[in-house]
Short mmCIF file of C-alpha atoms in Angstrom, two decimals:
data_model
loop_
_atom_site.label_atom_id
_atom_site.label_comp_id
_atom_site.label_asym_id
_atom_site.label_seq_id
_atom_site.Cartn_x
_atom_site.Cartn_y
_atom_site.Cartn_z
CA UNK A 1 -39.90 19.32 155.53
CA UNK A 2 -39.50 20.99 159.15
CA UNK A 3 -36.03 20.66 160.97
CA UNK A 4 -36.35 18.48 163.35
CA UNK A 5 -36.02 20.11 167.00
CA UNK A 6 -34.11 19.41 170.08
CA UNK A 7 -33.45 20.15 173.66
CA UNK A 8 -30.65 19.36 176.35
CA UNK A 9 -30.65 18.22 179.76
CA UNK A 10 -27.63 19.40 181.99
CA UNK A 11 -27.55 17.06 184.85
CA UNK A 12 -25.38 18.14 187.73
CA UNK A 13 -24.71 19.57 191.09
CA UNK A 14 -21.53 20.97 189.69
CA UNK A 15 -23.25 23.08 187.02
CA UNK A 16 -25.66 24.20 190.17
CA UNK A 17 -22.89 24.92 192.30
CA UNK A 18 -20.99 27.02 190.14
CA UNK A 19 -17.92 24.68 190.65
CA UNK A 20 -17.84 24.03 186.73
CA UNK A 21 -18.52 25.86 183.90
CA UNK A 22 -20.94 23.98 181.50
CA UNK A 23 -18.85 23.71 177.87
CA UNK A 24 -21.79 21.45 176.86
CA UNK A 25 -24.45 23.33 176.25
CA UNK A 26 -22.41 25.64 173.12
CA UNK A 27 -20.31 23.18 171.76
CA UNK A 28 -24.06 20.63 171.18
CA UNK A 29 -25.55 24.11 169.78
CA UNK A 30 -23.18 24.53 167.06
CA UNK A 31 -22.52 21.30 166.12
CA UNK A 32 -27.11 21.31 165.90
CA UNK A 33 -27.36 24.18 164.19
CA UNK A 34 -24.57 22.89 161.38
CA UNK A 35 -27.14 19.51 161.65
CA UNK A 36 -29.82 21.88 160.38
CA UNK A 37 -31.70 20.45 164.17
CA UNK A 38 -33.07 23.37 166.13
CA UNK A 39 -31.84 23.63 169.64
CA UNK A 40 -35.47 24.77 171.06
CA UNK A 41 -34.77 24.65 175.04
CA UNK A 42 -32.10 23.66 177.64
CA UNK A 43 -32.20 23.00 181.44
CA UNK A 44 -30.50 21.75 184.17
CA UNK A 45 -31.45 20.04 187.03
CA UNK A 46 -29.38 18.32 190.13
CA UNK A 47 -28.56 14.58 190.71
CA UNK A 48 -31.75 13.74 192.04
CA UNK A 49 -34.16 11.40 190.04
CA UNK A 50 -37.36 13.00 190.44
CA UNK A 51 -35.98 16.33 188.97
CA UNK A 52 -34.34 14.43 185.79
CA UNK A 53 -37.48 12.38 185.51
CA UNK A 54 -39.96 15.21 185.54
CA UNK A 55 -37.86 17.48 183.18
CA UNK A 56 -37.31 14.48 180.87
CA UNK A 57 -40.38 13.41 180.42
CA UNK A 58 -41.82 16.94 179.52
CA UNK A 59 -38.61 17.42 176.87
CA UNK A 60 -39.13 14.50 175.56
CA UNK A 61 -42.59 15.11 174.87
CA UNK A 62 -41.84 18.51 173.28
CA UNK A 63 -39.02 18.03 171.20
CA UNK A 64 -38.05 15.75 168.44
CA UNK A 65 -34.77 14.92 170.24
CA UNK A 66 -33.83 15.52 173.88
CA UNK A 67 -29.81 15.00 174.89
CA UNK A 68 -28.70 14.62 178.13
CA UNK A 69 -25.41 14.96 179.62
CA UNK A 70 -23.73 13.99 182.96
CA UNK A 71 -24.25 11.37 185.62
CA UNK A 72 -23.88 7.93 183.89
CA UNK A 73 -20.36 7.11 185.88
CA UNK A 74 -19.80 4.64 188.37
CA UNK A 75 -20.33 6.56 191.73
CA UNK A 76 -23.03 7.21 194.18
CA UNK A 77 -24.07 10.31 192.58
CA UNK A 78 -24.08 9.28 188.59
CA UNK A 79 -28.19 8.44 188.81
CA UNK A 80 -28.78 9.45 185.30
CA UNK A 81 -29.52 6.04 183.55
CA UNK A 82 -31.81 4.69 186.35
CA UNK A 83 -33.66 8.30 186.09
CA UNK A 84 -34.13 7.98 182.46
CA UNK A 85 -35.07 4.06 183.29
CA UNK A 86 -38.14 5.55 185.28
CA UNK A 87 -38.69 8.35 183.14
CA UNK A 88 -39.96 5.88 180.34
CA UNK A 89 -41.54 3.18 182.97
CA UNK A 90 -38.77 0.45 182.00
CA UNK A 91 -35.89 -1.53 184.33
CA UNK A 92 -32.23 -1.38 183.90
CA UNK A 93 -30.22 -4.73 182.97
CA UNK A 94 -26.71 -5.32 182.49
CA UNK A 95 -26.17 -4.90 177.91
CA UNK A 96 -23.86 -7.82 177.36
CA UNK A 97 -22.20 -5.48 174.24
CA UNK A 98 -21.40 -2.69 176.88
CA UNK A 99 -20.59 -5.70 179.43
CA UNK A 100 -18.03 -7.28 176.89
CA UNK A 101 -16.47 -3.67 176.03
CA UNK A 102 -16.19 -3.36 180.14
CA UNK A 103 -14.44 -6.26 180.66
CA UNK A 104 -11.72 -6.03 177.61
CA UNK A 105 -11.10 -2.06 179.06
CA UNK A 106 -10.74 -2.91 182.33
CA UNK A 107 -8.69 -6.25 181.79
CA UNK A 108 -6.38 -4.53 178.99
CA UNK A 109 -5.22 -1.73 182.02
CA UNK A 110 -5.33 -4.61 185.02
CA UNK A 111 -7.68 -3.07 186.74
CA UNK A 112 -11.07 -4.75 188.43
CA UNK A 113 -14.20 -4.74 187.19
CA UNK A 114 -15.60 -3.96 190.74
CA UNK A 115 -19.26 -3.70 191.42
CA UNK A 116 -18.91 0.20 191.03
CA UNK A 117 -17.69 -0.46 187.35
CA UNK A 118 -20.09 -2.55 186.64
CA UNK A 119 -22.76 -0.47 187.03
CA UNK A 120 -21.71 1.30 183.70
CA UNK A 121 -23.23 -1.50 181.63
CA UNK A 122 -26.44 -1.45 182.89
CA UNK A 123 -28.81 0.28 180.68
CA UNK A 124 -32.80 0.85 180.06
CA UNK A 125 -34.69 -1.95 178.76
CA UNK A 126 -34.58 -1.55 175.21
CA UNK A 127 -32.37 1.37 174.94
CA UNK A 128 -29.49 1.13 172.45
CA UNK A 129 -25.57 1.50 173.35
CA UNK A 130 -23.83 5.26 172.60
CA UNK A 131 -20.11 3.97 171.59
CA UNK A 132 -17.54 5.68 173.85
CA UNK A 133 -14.35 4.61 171.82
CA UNK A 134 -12.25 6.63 174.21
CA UNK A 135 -12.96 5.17 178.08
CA UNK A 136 -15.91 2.05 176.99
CA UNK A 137 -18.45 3.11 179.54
CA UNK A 138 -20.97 3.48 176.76
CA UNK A 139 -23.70 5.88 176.44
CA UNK A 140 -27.18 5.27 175.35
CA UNK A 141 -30.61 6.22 172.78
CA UNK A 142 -33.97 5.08 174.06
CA UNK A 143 -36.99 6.22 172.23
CA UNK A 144 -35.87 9.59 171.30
CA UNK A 145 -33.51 10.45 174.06
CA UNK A 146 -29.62 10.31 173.82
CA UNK A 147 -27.85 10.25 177.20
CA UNK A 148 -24.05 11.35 176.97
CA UNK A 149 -21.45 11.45 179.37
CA UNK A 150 -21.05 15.42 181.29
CA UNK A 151 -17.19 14.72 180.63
CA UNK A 152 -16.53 17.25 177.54
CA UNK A 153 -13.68 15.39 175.68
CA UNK A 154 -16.23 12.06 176.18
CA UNK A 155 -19.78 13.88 175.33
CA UNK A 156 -18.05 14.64 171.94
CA UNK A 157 -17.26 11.72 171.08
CA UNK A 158 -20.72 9.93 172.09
CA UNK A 159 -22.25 12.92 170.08
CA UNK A 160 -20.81 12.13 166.94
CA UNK A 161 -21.91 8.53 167.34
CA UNK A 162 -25.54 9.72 168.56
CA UNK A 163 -25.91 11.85 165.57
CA UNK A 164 -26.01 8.52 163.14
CA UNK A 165 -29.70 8.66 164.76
CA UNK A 166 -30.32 12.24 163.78
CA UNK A 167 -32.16 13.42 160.73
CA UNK A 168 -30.27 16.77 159.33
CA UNK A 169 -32.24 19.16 158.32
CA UNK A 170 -31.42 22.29 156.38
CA UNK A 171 -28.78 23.87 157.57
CA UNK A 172 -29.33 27.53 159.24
CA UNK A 173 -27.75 29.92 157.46
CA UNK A 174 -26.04 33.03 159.30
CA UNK A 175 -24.85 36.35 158.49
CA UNK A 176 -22.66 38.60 161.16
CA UNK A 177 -22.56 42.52 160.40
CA UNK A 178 -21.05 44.61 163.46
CA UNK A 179 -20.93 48.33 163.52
CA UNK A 180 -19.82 51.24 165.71
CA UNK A 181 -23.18 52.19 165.98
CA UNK A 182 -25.44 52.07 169.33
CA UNK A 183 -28.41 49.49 168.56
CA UNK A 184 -30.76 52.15 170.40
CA UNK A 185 -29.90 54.36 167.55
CA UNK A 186 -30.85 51.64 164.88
CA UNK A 187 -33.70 50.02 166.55
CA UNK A 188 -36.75 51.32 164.84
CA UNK A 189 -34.60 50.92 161.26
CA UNK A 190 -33.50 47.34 162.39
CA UNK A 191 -37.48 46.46 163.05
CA UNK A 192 -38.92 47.64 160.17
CA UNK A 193 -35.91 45.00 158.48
CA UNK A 194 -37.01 42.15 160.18
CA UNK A 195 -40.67 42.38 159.50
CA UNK A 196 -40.24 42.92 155.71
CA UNK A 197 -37.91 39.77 156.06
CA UNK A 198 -39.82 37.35 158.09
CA UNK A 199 -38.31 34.38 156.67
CA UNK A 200 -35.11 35.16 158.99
CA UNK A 201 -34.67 35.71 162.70
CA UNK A 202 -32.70 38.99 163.37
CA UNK A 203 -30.84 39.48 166.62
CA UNK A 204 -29.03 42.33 168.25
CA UNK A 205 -26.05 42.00 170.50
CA UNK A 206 -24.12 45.37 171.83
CA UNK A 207 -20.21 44.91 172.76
CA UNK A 208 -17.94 47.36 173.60
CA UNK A 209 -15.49 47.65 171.63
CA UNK A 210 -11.88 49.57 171.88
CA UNK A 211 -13.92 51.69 174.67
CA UNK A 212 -16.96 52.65 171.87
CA UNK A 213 -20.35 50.97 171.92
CA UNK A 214 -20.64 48.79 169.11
CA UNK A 215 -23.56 46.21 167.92
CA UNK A 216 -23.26 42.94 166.43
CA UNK A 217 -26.07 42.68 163.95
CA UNK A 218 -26.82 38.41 163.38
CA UNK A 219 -29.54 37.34 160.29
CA UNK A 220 -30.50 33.52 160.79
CA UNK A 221 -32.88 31.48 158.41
CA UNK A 222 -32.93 28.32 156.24
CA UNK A 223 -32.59 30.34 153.18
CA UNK A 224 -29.30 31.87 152.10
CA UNK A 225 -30.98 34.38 149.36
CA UNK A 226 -32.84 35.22 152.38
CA UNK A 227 -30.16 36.24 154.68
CA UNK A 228 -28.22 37.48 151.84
CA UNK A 229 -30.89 39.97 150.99
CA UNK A 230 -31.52 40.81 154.89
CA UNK A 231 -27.90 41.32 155.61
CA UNK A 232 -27.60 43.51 152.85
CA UNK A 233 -30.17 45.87 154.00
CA UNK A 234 -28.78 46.02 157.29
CA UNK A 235 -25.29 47.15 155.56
CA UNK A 236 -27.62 49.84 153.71
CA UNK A 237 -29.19 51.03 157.11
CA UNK A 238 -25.37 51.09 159.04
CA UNK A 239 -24.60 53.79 155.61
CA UNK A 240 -27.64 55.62 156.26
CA UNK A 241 -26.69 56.39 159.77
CA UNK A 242 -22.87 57.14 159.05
CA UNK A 243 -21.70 54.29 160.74
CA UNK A 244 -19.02 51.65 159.77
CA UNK A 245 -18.64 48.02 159.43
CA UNK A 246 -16.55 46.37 162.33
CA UNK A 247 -14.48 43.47 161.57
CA UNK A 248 -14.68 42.20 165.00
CA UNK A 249 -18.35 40.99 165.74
CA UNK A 250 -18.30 39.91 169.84
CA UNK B 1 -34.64 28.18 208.72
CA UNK B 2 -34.45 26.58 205.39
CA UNK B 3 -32.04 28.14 202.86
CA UNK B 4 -33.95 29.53 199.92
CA UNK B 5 -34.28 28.18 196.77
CA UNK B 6 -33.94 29.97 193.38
CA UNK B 7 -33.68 28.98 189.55
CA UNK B 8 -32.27 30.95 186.37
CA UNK B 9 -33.86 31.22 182.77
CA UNK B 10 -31.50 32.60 180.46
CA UNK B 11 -33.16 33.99 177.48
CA UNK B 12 -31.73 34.59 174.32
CA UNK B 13 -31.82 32.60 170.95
CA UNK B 14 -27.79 33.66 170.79
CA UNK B 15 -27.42 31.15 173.42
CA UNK B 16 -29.37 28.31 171.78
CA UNK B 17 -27.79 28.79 168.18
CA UNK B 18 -24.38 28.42 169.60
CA UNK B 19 -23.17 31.94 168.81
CA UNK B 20 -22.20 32.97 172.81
CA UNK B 21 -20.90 31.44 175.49
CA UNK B 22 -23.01 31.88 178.36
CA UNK B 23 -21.68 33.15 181.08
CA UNK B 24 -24.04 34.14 183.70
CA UNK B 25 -25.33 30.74 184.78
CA UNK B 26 -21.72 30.17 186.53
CA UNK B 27 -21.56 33.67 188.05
CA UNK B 28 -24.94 33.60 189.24
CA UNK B 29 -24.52 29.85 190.81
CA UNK B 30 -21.03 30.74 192.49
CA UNK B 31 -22.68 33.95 194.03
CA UNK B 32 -25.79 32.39 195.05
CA UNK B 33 -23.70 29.62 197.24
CA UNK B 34 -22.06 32.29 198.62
CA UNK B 35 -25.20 33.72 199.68
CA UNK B 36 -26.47 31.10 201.10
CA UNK B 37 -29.26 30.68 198.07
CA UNK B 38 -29.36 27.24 196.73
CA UNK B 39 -29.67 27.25 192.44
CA UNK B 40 -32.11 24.45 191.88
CA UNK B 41 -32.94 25.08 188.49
CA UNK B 42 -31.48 26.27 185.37
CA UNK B 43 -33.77 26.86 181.49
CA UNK B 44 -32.47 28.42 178.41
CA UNK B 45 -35.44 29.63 175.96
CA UNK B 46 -35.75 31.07 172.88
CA UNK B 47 -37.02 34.74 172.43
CA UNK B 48 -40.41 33.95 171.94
CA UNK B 49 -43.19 35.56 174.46
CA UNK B 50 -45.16 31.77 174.87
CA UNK B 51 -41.62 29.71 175.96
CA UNK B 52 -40.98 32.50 177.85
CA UNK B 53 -43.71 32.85 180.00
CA UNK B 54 -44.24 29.31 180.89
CA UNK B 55 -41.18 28.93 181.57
CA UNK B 56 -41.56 32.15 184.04
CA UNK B 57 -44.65 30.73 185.54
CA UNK B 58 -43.73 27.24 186.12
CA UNK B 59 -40.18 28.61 188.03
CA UNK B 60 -41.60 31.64 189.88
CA UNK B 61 -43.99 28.99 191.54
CA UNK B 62 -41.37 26.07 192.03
CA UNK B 63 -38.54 28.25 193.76
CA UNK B 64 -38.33 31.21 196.51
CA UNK B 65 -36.77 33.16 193.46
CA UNK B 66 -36.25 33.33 189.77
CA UNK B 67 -33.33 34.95 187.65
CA UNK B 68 -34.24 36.42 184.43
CA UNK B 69 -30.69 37.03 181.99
CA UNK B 70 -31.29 38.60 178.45
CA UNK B 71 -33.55 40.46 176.61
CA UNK B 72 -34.12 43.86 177.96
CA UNK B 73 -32.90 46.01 175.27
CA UNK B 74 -34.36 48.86 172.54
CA UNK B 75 -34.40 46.28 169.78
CA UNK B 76 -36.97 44.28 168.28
CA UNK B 77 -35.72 41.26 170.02
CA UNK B 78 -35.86 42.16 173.20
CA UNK B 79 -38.78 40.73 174.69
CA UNK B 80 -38.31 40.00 178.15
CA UNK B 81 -40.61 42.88 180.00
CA UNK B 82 -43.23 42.19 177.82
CA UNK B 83 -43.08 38.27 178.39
CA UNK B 84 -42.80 39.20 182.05
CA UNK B 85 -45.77 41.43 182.58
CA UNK B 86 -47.66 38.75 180.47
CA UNK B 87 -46.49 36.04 183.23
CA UNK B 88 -48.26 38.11 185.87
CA UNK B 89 -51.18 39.04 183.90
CA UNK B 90 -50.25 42.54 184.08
CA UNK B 91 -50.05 45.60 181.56
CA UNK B 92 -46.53 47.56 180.98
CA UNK B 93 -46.15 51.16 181.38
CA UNK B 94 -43.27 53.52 181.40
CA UNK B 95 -42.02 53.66 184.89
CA UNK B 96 -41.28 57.34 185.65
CA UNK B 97 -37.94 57.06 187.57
CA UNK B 98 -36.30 55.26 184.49
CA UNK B 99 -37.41 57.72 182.09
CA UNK B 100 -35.71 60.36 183.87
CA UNK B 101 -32.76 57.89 184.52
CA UNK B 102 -32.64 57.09 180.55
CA UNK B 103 -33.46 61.00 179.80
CA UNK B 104 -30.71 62.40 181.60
CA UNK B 105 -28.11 59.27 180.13
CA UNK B 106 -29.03 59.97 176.72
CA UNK B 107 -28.66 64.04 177.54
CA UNK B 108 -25.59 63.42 178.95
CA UNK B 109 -24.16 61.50 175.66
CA UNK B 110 -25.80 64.31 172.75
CA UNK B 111 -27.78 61.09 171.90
CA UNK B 112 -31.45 60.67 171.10
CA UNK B 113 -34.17 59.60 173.47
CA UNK B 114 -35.63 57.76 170.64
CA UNK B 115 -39.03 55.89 170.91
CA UNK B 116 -36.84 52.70 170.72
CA UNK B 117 -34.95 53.70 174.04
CA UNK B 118 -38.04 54.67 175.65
CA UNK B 119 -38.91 51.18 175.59
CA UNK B 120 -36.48 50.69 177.78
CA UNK B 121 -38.63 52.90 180.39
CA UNK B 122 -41.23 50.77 180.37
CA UNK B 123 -42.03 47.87 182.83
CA UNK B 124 -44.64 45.43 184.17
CA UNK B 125 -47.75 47.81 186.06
CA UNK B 126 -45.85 46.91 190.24
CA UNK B 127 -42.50 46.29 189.40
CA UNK B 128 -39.57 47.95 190.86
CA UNK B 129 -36.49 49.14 189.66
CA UNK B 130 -33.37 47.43 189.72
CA UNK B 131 -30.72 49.92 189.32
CA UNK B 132 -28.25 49.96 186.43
CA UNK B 133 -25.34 52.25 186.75
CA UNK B 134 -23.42 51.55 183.55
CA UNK B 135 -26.04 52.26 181.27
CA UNK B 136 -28.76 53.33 182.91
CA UNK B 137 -31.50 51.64 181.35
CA UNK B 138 -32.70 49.84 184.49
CA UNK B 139 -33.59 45.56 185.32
CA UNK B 140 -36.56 45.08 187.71
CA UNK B 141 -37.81 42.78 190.56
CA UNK B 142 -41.94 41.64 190.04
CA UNK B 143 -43.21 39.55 192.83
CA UNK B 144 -40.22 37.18 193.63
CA UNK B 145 -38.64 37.36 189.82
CA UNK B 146 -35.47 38.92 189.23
CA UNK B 147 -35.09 40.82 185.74
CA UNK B 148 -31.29 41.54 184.95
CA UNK B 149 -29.65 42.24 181.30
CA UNK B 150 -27.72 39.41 179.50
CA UNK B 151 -24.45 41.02 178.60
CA UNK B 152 -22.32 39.89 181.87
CA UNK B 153 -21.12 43.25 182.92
CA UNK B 154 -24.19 44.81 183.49
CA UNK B 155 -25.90 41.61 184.62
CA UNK B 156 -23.15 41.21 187.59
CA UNK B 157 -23.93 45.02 188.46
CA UNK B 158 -27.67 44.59 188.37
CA UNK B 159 -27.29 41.34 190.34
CA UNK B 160 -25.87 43.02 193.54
CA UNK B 161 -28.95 45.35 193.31
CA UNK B 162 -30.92 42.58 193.15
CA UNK B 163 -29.70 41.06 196.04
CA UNK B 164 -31.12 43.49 198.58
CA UNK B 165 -34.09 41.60 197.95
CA UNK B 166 -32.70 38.90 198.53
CA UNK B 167 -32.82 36.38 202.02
CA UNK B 168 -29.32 34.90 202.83
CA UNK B 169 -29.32 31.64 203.78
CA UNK B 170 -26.33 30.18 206.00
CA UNK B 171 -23.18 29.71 203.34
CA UNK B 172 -23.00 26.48 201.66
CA UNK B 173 -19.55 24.64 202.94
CA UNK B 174 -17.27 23.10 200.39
CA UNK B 175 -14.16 21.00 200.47
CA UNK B 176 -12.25 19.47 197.55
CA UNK B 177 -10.16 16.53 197.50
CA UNK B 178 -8.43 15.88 194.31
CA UNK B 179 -6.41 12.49 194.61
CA UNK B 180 -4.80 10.24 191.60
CA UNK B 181 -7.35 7.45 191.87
CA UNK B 182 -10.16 6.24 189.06
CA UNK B 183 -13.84 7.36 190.52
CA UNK B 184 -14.34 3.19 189.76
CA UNK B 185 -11.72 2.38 191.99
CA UNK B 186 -13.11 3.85 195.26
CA UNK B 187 -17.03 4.37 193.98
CA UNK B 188 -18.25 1.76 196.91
CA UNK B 189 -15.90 3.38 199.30
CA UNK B 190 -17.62 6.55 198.59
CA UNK B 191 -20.76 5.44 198.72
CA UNK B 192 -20.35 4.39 201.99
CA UNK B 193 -19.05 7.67 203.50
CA UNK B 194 -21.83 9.26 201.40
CA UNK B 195 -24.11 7.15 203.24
CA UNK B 196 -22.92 7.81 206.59
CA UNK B 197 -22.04 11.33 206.02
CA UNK B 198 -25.95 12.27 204.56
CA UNK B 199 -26.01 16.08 205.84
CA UNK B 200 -23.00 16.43 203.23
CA UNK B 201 -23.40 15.98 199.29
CA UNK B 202 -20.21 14.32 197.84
CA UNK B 203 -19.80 14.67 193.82
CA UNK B 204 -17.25 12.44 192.24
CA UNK B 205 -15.23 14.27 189.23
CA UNK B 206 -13.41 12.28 187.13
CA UNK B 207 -10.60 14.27 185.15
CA UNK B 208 -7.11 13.83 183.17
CA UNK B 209 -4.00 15.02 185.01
CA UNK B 210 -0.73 15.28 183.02
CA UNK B 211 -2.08 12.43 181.14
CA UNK B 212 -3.20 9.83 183.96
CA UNK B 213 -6.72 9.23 185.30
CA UNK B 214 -7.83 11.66 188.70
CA UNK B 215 -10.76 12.36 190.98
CA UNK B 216 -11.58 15.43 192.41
CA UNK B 217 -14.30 14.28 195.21
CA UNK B 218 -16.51 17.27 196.38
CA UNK B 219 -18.19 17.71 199.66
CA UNK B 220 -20.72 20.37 199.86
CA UNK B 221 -23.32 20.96 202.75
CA UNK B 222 -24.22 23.67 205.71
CA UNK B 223 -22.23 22.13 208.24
CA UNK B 224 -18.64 23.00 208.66
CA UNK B 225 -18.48 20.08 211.08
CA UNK B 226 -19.92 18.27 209.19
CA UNK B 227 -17.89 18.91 205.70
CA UNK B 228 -14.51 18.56 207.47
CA UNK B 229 -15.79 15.04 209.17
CA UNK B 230 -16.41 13.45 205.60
CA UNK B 231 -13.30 15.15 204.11
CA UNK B 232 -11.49 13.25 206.95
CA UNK B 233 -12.98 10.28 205.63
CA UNK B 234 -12.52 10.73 202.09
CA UNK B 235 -8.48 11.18 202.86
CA UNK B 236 -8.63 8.05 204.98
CA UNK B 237 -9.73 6.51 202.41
CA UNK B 238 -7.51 7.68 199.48
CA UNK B 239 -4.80 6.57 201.88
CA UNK B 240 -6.00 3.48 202.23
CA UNK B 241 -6.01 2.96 198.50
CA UNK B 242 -2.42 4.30 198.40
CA UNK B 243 -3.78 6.90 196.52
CA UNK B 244 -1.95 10.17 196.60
CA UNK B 245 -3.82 13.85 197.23
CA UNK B 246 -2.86 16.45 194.34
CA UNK B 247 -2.89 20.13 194.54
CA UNK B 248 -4.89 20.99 191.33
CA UNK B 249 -8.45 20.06 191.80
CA UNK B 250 -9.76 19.71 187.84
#
């Protein structure tokens, strides 16, 4: 069977802006790839609904899974559940589960639940709750979308609990081989590799390292023989040109 | 005059596997504000010629400009120019200024102008040359897309070139105002000042500080007047909530 594949929608003007740096984006591609799900395509797109609805609805299309993260807080600009509402042609109503959780969080620290709070249990027709164990306001699955909170310490804890709806695949295998070598001078060697090994994806990354050019030589694929045997003729090749293995890949 | 609009695709499948951080997307996005530019748009893709060049077309007619980051190396992998020229329905062809630009590099270093490098000559049939004065091998501008390298240092050089090309708009305006309040707390409030404050954008930013709930509230927009007015407001109303302002905006 295929791995399944998956995309991610950044929303936020803060991305955008350049006033934070996305930590989303790598930490859901690792965590996918170790899933055996392919991460196929990412974007981001500002708080405004039209832009989240027309990127969602052609990732959702596309991909087996589509996450999205940010925007499902209690102020003016956290528009991502009534996007994703119109995105699949469904209302938002308050979830009594996430309503109940509301209530016991906000009671258990005196605070109100105000109008702006309560906002945070509303939810897509039909969509399931995300459990956010560490501040309630749930997150939620509808059809095949997950929608996560753009806090990091909180989209990692949804993710886990999003990932119960996730079917694993095989997990991609990876080999790292760095050298002191310039990938210029291995390029021709390096493509005649990947086309006798066609069952992996090989990619080529230069760094500098201790002032020298070096190049970080990565073998992906489903089958470990397969990157075994790739990996080992890229070893081979790095000997042919008089080069040595790095212990530091960038 | 309108400020322009542009979008970024980041290319590389060491992006979407997990294995680097990107870090151009922030650069890019804090430079662009400072320009005056506003980044609408962000998609990550996959080194594959078909994702890539929809993903070209679709932003190069959506936005005043598009970024391209990744890609444009001697390897087998690198894709980008070809992807590119196939966007614009053009052929590729060795673009004489970079060959002697690569020629006398490689001269310069006792290294081989090998048929790998010379790829690195080549670019879409109308292109020009965006110049590259780390390692010579060159980015380009077609029509109103931007094509830089992915490793950050040469990107950021590349970037300045590109910006000749590039229209300024009138800066974007930002003021911060971090304050020791939940977002839930003073959402309404917000929405209110957001309401009567709609030439600004105000972004709500819920973070931990020494391990008690803050808000850093965000007002963006081309106005200075305009900016400091709903800053005013925002403090007014932190105040109000005896709230108190803190120094270290998340």
């Amino acid at each position: 069977m295929k791995n399944k594949t998956a995309s991610l929608l950044i929303i936020g003007n803060e991305i955008l802006s350049g006033r934070t740096q996305d930590k989303n984006l790598n930490y859901i591609a690792k965590k996918l790839a170790d899933m055996g799900v392919e991460l196929v395509e990412v974007r981001v797109v500002k708080d405004i609904t039209d832009d989240i609805v027309e990127a969602l609805n052609a990732l959702r299309k596309k991909y087996d899974y589509v996450f999205t993260t940010g925007g499902i807080g209690p102020t003016h600009d956290d528009i991502t559940i009534d996007a994703v509402a119109k995105a699949f042609g469904v209302k938002v109503e308050a979830h009594p589960v996430a309503l109940a959780k509301l209530t016991e969080y906000y009671k258990s620290r005196n605070s109100e639940l105000n109008s702006a709070r309560l906002k945070m249990a509303e939810f897509p027709v039909g969509a399931e709750l995300i459990e956010n164990p560490l501040t309630a306001a749930p997150g939620c699955k509808i059809g095949n979308v997950f929608v996560l909170a753009g806090i990091p310490s909180i989209m990692q804890v949804m993710f886990d609990y999003a990932c119960v709806h996730v079917v694993s695949g095989r997990k991609i295998q990876g080999a790292t081989i760095s050298c002191n070598l310039m990938e210029g001078a291995i390029a021709a060697d390096l493509t005649a590799i990947q086309e006798q090994n066609g069952d992996t994806e090989i990619g080529s990354y230069p760094y500098i390292y201790l002032g020298k050019y070096a190049t970080s030589l990565v073998v992906r694929g489903l089958d470990a023989a397969a990157v075994k045997k790739a990996a080992g003729e890229i070893e081979a090749m790095i000997k042919k040109f008089h080069g040595d293995i790095l212990d530091n890949p960038e």
